[in-house]
Coordinates of C-alpha atoms in Angstrom, one line a residue:
Chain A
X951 CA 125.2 74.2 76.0
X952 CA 124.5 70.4 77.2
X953 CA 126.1 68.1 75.1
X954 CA 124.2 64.9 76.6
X955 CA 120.6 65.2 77.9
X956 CA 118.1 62.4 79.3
X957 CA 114.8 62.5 80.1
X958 CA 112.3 60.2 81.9
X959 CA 114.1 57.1 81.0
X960 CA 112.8 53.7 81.5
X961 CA 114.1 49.9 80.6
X962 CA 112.1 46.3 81.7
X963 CA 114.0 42.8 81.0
X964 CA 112.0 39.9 81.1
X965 CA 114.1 37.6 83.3
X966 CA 112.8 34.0 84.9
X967 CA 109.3 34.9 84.2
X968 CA 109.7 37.9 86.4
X969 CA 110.0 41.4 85.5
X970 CA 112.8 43.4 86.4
X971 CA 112.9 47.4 86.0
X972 CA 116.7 47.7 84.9
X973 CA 116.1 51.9 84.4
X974 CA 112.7 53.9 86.3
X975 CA 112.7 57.2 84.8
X976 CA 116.4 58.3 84.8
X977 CA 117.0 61.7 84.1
X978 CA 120.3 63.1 83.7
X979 CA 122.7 66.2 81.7
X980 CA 126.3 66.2 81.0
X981 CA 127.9 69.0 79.6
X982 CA 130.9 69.3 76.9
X983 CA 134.3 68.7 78.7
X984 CA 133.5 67.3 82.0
X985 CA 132.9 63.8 83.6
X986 CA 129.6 62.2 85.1
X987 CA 130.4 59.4 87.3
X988 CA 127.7 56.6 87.7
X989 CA 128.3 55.0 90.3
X990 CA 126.3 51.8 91.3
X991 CA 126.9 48.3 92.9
X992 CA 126.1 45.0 90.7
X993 CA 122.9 45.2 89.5
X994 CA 121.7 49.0 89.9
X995 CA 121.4 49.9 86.2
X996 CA 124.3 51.3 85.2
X997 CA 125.5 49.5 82.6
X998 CA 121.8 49.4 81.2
X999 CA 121.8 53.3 80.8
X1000 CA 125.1 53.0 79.3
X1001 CA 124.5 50.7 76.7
X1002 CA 121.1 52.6 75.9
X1003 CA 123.1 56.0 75.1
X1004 CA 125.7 53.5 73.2
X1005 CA 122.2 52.9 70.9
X1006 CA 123.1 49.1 72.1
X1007 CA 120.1 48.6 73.7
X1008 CA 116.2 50.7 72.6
X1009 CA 114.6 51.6 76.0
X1010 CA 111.0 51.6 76.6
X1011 CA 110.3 54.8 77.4
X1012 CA 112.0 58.7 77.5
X1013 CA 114.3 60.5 75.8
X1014 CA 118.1 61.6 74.9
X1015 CA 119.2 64.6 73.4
X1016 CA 122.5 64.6 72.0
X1017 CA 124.5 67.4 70.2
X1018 CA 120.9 69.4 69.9
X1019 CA 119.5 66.2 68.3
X1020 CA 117.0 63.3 68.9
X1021 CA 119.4 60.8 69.4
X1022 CA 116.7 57.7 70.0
X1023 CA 115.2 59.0 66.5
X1024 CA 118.2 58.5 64.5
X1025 CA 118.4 55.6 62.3
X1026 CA 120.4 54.3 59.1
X1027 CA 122.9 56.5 57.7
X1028 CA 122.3 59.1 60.0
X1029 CA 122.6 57.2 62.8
X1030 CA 126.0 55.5 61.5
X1031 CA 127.4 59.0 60.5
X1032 CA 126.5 60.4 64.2
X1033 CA 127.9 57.5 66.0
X1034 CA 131.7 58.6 65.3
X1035 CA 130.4 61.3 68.1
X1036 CA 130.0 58.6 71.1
X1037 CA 132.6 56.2 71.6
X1038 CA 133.0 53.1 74.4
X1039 CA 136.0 52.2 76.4
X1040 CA 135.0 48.9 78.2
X1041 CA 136.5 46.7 80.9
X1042 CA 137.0 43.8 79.4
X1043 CA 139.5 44.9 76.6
X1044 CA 140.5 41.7 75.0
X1045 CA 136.8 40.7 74.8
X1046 CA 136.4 44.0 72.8
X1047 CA 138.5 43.6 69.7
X1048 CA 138.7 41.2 67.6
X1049 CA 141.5 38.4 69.1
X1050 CA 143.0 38.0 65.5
X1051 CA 143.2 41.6 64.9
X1052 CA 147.2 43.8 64.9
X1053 CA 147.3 46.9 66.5
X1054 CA 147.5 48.7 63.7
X1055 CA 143.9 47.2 62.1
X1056 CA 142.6 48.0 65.4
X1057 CA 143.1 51.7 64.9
X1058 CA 142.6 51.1 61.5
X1059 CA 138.9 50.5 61.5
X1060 CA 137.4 53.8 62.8
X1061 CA 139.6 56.1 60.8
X1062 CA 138.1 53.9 57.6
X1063 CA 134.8 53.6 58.5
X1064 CA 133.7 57.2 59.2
X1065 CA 136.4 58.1 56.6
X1066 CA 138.3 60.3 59.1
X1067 CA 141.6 60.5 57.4
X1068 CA 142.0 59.2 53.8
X1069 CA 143.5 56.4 53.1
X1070 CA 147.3 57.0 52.4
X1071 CA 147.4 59.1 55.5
X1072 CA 146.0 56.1 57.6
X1073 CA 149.5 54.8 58.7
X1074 CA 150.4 58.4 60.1
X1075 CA 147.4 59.0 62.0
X1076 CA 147.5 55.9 63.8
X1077 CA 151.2 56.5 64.7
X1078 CA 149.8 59.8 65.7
X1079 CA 147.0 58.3 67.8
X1080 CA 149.5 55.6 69.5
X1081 CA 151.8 58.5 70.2
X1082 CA 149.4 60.2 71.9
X1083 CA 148.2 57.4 74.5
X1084 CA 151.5 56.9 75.3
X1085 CA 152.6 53.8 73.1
X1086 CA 155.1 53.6 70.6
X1087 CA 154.5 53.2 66.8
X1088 CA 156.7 50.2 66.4
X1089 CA 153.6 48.3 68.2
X1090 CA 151.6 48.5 65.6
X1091 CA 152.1 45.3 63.8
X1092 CA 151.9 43.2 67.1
X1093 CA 148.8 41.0 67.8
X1094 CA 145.8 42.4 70.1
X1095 CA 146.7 39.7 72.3
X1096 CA 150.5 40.1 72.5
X1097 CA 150.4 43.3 74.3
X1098 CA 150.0 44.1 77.9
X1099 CA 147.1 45.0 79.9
X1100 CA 147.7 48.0 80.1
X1101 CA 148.7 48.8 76.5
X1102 CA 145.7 47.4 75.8
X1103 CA 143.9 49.4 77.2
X1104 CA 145.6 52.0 76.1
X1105 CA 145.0 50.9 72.2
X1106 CA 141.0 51.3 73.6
X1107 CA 141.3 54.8 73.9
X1108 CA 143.4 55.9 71.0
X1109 CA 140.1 53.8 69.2
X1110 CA 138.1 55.8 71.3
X1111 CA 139.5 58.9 70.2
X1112 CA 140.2 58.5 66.6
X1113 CA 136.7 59.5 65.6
X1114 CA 137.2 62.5 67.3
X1115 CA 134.2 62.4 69.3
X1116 CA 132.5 64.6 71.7
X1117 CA 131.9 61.6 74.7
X1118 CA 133.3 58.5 75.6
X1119 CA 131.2 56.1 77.7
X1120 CA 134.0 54.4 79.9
X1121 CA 132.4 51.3 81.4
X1122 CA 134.6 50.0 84.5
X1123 CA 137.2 51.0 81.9
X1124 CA 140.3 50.8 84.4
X1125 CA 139.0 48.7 86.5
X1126 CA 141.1 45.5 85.4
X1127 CA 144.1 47.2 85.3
X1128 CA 147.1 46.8 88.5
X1129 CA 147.4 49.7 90.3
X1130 CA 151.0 51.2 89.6
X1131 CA 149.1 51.8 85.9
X1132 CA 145.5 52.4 86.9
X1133 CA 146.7 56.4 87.8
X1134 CA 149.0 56.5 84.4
X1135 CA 145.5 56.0 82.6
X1136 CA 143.5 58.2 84.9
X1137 CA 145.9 60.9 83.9
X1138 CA 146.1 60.2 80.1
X1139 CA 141.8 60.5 80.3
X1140 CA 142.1 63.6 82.1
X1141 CA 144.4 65.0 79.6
X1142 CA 143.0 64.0 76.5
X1143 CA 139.7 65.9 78.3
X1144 CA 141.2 69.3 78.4
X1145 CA 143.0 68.7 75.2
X1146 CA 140.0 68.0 73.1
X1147 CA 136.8 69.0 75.7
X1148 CA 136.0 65.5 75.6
X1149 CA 133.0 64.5 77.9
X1150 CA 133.2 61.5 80.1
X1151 CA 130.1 59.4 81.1
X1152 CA 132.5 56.8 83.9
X1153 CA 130.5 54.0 84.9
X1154 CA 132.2 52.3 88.1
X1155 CA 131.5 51.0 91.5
X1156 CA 134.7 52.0 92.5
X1157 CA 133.8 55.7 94.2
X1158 CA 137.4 56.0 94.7
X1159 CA 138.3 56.4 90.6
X1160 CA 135.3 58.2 90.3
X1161 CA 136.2 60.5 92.7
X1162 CA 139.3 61.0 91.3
X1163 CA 138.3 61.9 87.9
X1164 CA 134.7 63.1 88.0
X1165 CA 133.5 66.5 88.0
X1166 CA 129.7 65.4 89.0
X1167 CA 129.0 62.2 90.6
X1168 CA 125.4 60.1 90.2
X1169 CA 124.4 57.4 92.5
X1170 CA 122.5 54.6 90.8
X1171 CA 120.2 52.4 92.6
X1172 CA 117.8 49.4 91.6
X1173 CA 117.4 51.6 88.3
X1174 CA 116.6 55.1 90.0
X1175 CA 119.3 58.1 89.8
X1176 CA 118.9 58.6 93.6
X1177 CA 121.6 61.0 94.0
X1178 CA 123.1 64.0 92.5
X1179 CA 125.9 66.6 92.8
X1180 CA 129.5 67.5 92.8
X1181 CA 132.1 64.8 93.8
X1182 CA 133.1 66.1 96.5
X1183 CA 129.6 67.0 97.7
X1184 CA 128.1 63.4 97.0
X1185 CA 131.5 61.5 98.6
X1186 CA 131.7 63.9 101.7
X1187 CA 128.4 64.1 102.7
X1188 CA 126.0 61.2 100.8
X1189 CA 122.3 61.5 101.5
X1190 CA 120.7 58.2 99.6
X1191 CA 121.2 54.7 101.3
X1192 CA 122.6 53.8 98.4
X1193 CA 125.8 56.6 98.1
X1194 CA 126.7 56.4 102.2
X1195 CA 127.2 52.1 101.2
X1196 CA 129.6 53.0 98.3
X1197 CA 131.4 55.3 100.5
X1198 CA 131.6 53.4 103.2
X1199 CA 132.9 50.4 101.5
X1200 CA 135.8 52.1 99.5
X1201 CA 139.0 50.1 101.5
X1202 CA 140.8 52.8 103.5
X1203 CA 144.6 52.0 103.5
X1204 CA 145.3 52.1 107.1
X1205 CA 148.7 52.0 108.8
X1206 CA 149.4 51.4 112.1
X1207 CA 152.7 52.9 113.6
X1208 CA 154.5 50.5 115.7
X1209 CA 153.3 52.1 119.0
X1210 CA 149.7 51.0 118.1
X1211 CA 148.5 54.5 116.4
X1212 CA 146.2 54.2 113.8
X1213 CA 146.1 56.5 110.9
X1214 CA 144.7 56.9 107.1
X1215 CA 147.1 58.9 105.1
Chain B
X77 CA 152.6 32.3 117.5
X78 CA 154.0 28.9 115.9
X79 CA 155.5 28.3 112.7
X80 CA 152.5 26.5 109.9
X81 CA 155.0 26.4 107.3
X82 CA 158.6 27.2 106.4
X83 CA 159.0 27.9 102.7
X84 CA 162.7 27.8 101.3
X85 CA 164.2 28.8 98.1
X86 CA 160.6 27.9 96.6
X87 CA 160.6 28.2 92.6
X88 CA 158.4 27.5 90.3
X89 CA 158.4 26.3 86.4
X90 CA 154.9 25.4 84.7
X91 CA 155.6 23.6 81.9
X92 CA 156.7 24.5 79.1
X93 CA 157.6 28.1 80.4
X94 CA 161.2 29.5 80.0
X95 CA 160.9 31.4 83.1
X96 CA 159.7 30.5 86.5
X97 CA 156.3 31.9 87.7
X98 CA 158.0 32.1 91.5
X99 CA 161.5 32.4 92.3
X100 CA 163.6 31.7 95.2
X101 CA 160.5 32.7 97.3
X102 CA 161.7 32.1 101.6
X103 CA 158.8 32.9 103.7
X104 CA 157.5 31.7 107.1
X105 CA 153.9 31.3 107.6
X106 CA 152.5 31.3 111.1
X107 CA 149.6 28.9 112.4
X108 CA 146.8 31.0 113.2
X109 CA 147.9 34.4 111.3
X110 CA 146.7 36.1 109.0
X111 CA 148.9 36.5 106.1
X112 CA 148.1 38.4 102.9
X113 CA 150.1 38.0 99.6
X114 CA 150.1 41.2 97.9
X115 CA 151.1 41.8 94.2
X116 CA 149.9 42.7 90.8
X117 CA 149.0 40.7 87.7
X118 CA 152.2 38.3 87.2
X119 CA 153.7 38.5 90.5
X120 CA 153.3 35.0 91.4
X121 CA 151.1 35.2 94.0
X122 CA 148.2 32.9 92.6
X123 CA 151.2 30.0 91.9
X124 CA 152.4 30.6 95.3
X125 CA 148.9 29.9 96.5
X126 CA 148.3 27.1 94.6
X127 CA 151.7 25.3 95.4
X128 CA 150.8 25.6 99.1
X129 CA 147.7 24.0 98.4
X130 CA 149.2 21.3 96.3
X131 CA 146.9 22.5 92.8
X132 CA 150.0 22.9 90.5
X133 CA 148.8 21.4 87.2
X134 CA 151.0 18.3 86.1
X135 CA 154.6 18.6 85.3
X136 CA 155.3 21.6 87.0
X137 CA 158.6 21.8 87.6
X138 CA 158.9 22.3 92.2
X139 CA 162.2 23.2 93.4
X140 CA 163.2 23.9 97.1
X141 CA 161.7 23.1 100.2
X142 CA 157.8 23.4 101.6
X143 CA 158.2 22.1 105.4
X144 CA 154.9 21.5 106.9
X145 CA 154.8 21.6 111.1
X146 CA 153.1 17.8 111.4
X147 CA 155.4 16.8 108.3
X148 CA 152.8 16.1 105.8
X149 CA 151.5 18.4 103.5
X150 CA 147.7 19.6 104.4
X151 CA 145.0 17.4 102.7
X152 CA 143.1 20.0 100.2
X153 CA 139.6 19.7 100.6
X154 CA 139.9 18.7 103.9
X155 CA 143.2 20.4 106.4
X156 CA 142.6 23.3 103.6
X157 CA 140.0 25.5 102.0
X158 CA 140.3 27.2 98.6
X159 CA 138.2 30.3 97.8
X160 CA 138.5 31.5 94.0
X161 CA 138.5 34.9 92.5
X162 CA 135.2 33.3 90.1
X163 CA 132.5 31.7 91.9
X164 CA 130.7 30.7 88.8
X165 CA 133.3 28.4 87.3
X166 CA 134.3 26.9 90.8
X167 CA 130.5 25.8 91.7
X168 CA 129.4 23.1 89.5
X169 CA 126.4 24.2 87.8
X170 CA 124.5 21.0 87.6
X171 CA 124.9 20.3 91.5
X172 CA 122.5 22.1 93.7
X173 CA 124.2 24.3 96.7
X174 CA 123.1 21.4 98.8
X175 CA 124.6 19.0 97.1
X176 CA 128.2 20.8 96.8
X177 CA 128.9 22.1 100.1
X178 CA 127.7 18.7 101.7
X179 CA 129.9 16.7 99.6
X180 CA 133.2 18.0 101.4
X181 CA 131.4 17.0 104.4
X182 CA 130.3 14.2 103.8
X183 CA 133.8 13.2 101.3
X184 CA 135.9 14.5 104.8
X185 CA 134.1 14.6 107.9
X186 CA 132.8 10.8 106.9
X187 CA 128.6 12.3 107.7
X188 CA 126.0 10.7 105.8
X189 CA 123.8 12.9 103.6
X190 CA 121.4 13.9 105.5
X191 CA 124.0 14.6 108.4
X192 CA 125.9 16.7 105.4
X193 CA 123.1 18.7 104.3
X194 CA 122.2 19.7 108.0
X195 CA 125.7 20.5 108.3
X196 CA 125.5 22.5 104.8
X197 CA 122.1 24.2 106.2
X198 CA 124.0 25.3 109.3
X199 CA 127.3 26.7 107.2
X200 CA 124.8 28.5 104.4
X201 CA 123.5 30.3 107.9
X202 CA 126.8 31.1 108.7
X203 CA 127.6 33.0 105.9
X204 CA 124.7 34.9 106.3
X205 CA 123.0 33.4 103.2
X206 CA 118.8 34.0 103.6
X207 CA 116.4 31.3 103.5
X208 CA 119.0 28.7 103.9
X209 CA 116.5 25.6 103.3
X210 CA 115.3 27.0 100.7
X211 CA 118.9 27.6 99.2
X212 CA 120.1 23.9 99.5
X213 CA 117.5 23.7 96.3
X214 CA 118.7 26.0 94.4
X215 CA 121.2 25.9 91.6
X216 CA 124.2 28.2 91.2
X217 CA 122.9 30.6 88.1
X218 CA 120.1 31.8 90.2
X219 CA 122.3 33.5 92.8
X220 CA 124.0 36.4 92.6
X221 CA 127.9 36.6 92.3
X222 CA 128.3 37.7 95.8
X223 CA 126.2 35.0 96.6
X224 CA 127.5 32.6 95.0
X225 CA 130.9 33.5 96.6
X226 CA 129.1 33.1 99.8
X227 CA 128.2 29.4 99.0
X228 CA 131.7 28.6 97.9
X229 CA 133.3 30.2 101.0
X230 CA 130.5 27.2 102.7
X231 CA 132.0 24.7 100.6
X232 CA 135.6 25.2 101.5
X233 CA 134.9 25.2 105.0
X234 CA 132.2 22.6 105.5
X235 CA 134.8 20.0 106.3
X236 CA 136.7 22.6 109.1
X237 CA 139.5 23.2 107.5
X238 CA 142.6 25.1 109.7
X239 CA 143.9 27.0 106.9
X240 CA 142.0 28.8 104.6
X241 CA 143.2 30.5 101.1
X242 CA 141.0 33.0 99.7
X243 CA 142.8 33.7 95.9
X244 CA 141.1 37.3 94.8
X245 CA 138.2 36.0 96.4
X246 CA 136.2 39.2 96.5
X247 CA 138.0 41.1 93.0
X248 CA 135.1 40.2 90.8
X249 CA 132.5 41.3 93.5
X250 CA 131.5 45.1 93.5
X251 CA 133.2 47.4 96.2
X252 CA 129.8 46.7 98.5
X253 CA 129.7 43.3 98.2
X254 CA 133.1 43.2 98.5
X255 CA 133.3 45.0 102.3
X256 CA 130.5 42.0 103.4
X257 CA 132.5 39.2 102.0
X258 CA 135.5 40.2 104.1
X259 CA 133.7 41.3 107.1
X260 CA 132.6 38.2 106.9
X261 CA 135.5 35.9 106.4
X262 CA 137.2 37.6 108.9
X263 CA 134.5 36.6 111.3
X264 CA 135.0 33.2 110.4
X265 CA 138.5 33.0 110.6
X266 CA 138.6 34.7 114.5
X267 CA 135.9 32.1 115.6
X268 CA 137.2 29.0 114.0
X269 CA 141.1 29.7 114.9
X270 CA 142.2 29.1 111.0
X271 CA 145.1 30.7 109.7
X272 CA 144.2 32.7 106.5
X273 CA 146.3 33.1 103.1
X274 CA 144.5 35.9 101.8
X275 CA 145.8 36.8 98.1
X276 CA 144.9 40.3 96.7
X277 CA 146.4 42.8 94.5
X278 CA 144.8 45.5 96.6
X279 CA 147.1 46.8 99.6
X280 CA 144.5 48.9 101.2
X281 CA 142.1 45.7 101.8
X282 CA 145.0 43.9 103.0
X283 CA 145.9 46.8 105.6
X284 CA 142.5 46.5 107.0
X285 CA 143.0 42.9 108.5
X286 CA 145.8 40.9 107.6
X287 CA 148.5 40.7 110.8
X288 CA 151.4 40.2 108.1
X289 CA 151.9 41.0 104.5
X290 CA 154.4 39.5 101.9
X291 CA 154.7 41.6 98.8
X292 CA 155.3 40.2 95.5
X293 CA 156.8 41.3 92.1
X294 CA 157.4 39.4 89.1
X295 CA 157.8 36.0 90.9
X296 CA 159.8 37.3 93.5
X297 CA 159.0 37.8 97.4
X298 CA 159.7 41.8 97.9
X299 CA 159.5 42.0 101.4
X300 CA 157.2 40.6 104.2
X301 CA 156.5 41.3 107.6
X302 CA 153.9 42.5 110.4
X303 CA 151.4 44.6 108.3
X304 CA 152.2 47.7 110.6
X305 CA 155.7 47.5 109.9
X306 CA 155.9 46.9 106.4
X307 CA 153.4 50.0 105.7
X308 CA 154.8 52.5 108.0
X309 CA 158.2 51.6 106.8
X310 CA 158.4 50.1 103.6
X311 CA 161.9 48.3 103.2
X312 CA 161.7 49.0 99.1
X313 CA 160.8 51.2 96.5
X314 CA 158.3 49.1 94.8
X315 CA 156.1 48.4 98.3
X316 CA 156.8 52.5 98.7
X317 CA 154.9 52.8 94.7
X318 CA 152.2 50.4 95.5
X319 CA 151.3 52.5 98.4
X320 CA 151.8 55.4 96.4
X321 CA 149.5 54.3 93.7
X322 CA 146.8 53.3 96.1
X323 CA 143.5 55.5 95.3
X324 CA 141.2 56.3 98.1
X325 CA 138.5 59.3 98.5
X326 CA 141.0 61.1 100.4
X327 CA 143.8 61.0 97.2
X328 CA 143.6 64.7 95.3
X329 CA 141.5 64.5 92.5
X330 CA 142.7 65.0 89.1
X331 CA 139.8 67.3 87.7
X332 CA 139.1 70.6 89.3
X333 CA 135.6 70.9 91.2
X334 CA 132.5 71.2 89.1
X335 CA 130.5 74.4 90.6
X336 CA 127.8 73.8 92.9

């Protein structure tokens, strides 16, 4: 069964006095347990699309399907109870939680506000959830803002998860982070996937994350889905314009051995 | 190749830190190279960078030796351009794009404005920004970021600097936009002769056209040498993870294939 489906959607900002289509009827699927990766440069739409399925933004026109339901018709209560069901890993970490907020409150909210454990089991499930990104419980009375990067991002996704939901929309979500912990968190995602047949929608402009991570890639492009398919099809043989620029600008390591040959490993 | 610089025992204290941001850091730098200064988030590399380019904020504590070929240091602004990782918050917002690159030229090259500005017309055209005229008008929020990278790359070199530091110059740009911007400052650096300090936490950029590379970890200098040498053979562990950790479309993925 599709667990994600959208249909003709559309999106205009008034900018300058000029009118700027952010989305031009963007139709896409994702099933339960696998990753879509958006990929885009600046400015293509992704995080537009994102932010509409996030219920962020209202779009002008089309429509999602989520879990079998209308997902642009839900609203109040309904829509509050649902929303435990899609949860948002973003880049910029720090600027997602609240700077005077411990580790613990962090984890804290979710499992309060959609009532997921009650409250005297609160303080094991969230050194369950810290547990199980990795961190250890004794963090949970630091401040948001004396952890490190990558813990941080780390506390993100235990958030993410603690609702137990069914996708995550992971907006340049490791894109900040150095390298030697960038594949630690790739991993931990890809786990937590198979564990709980969590669906990702990764929006990046970094094909070489997506790559690694996504089971189906999409190619984004002044607001038009202008390319579809698996990620190796779309990253080995890109058809758009748009796909062979994002391939071609992913930086090859390339080492040169001393007698002047030239190789990518 | 001539020696620029020879750094010795350089460390670093900002103030009112316990520990220094660079430590015992010995590194030639040759005129005309091109050096990058690899390392991730704490490493030093930015405060390296700015010491060479004498930006340290006051009372930083300086200890060991900087010796410049010539003797004096190089005048920033002038013997030295600085690109930023943020374009917006180095452009002033309330200047146009005319207005800031021609002020280096004008500041350092002694031109009068309308010398500067034909100067700043000709360096917008050099890095490949459209309409050039029409972009000495034109304030910095209505650019995009890549643009607006583009104009301060035109700043730091409207006064024809020799040495050029780029400091994660291109990490807030998208992949795209981020190939252009070094296709092009490499282009610039080949015709003008400068030597470039090119600072990035990304070791595959760096292996595309730096001639040397000087890794850095927690303040400390690694290991540096000629790019092909240092990548092919890495002296230490921690240049051996960084190339390790380095994710291209060639690495294995870590989800099976979807079906066609």
């Amino acid at each position: 069964m599709t667990l994600l489906e959208i249909n003709n959607l559309s999106k205009h900002f008034r900018s300058g006095g000029r009118d700027v289509t952010a989305l031009d009827d963007v139709s896409l699927t994702l099933d339960p347990g696998q990753t879509l990766g958006l990929a885009g440069a600046s400015g293509s739409g992704k995080s537009t699309l994102a932010r509409i399925v996030m219920r962020l933004l209202p779009p002008d026109g089309g429509s999602i399907r989520f879990a079998g339901e209308d997902w642009l018709a839900l609203s109040g209560k309904d829509l509050r109870r649902r929303r435990a069901k899609i949860q948002m890993v973003f880049q910029d970490v720090l600027g997602a939680f609240n700077p005077r907020a411990t580790v613990a409150s962090v984890l804290d909210d979710p499992l309060r506000i959609h009532e997921i454990v009650p409250k005297s089991d609160r303080p094991r499930k969230i050194a369950e959830l810290l547990d199980r990104v990795g961190l250890q419980a004794n963090l949970a009375d630091r401040s948001i803002r004396d952890v490190s990067g990558g813990q941080r991002q780390r506390i993100a996704i235990a958030r993410a998860i603690a609702t137990d939901p069914a996708l995550i929309v992971l907006d340049e979500a490791v894109s900040a982070l150095d390298v030697s912990i960038r594949g630690k968190v790739l991993e931990l995602l890809v786990e937590l996937q198979r564990e709980r047949d969590i669906a990702y929608l990764f929006v990046s402009h970094d094909l070489a994350v997506l790559r690694a991570v996504s089971h189906r890639i999409t190619v984004m492009d002044g607001g038009r889905l202008v390319e579809t398919g698996p990620a190796r099809q779309v990253i080995d043989n890109p058809q758009s314009t748009a796909a062979r620029a994002l391939v071609s600008a992913v930086p090859r390591l390339r080492i040169q051995t001393p007698q002047g040959h030239s190789y990518e490993p | 190749m001539s020696t620029l610089c020879e750094i010795r025992d350089l460390s670093v204290t900002y103030h009112d830190q316990p520990n220094p941001a660079v430590g015992h850091v010995t590194l030639d730098i040759e005129a005309g190279g091109r050096l990058a200064i690899i390392g991730e988030s704490g490493s030093g590399k930015s405060t390296l960078a700015r010491t060479l380019a004498g930006l340290l904020p006051p009372r930083t504590r300086v200890t060991g030796e900087i010796q410049w070929t010539g003797g004096t240091p190089p005048r920033p602004g002038r013997d030295l351009g600085f690109v930023f990782q943020d374009p917006s918050s180095s452009l002033n917002p309330v200047l146009t794009i005319g207005e800031q690159v021609a002020e280096g030229a004008r500041q350092h090259l002694g031109l009068g404005w309308k010398q500067a500005l034909a100067r700043t017309q000709e360096m917008l055209e050099r890095v490949r920004i459209a309409q050039a005229d029409r972009m000495l008008r034109a304030f910095p929020h209505q650019l995009s970021g890549g643009q607006r990278q583009r104009v301060a790359i035109a700043a730091a070199l409207a006064a024809k600097p020799k040495i050029l530091i780029a400091d994660e110059a291109t990490s807030a740009l998208d992949v795209v936009v981020q190939a252009e911007i070094v296709a092009l400052l490499d282009d610039l650096v080949r015709d003008a002769q400068m030597t470039l300090i090119f600072i990035t936490h990304d070791i595959a950029l760096a292996s595309g056209f730096a001639d040397r590379v000087a890794i850095f970890k927690d303040g400390r200098l690694v290991e540096a040498g000629p790019t092909a040498s240092v990548l092919a053979a890495p002296a230490q562990g921690y240049t051996r993870t960084l190339l390790q950790s380095h994710l291209d479309l060639t690495s294995p993925p870590l989800v099976e294939e979807a079906a066609t």
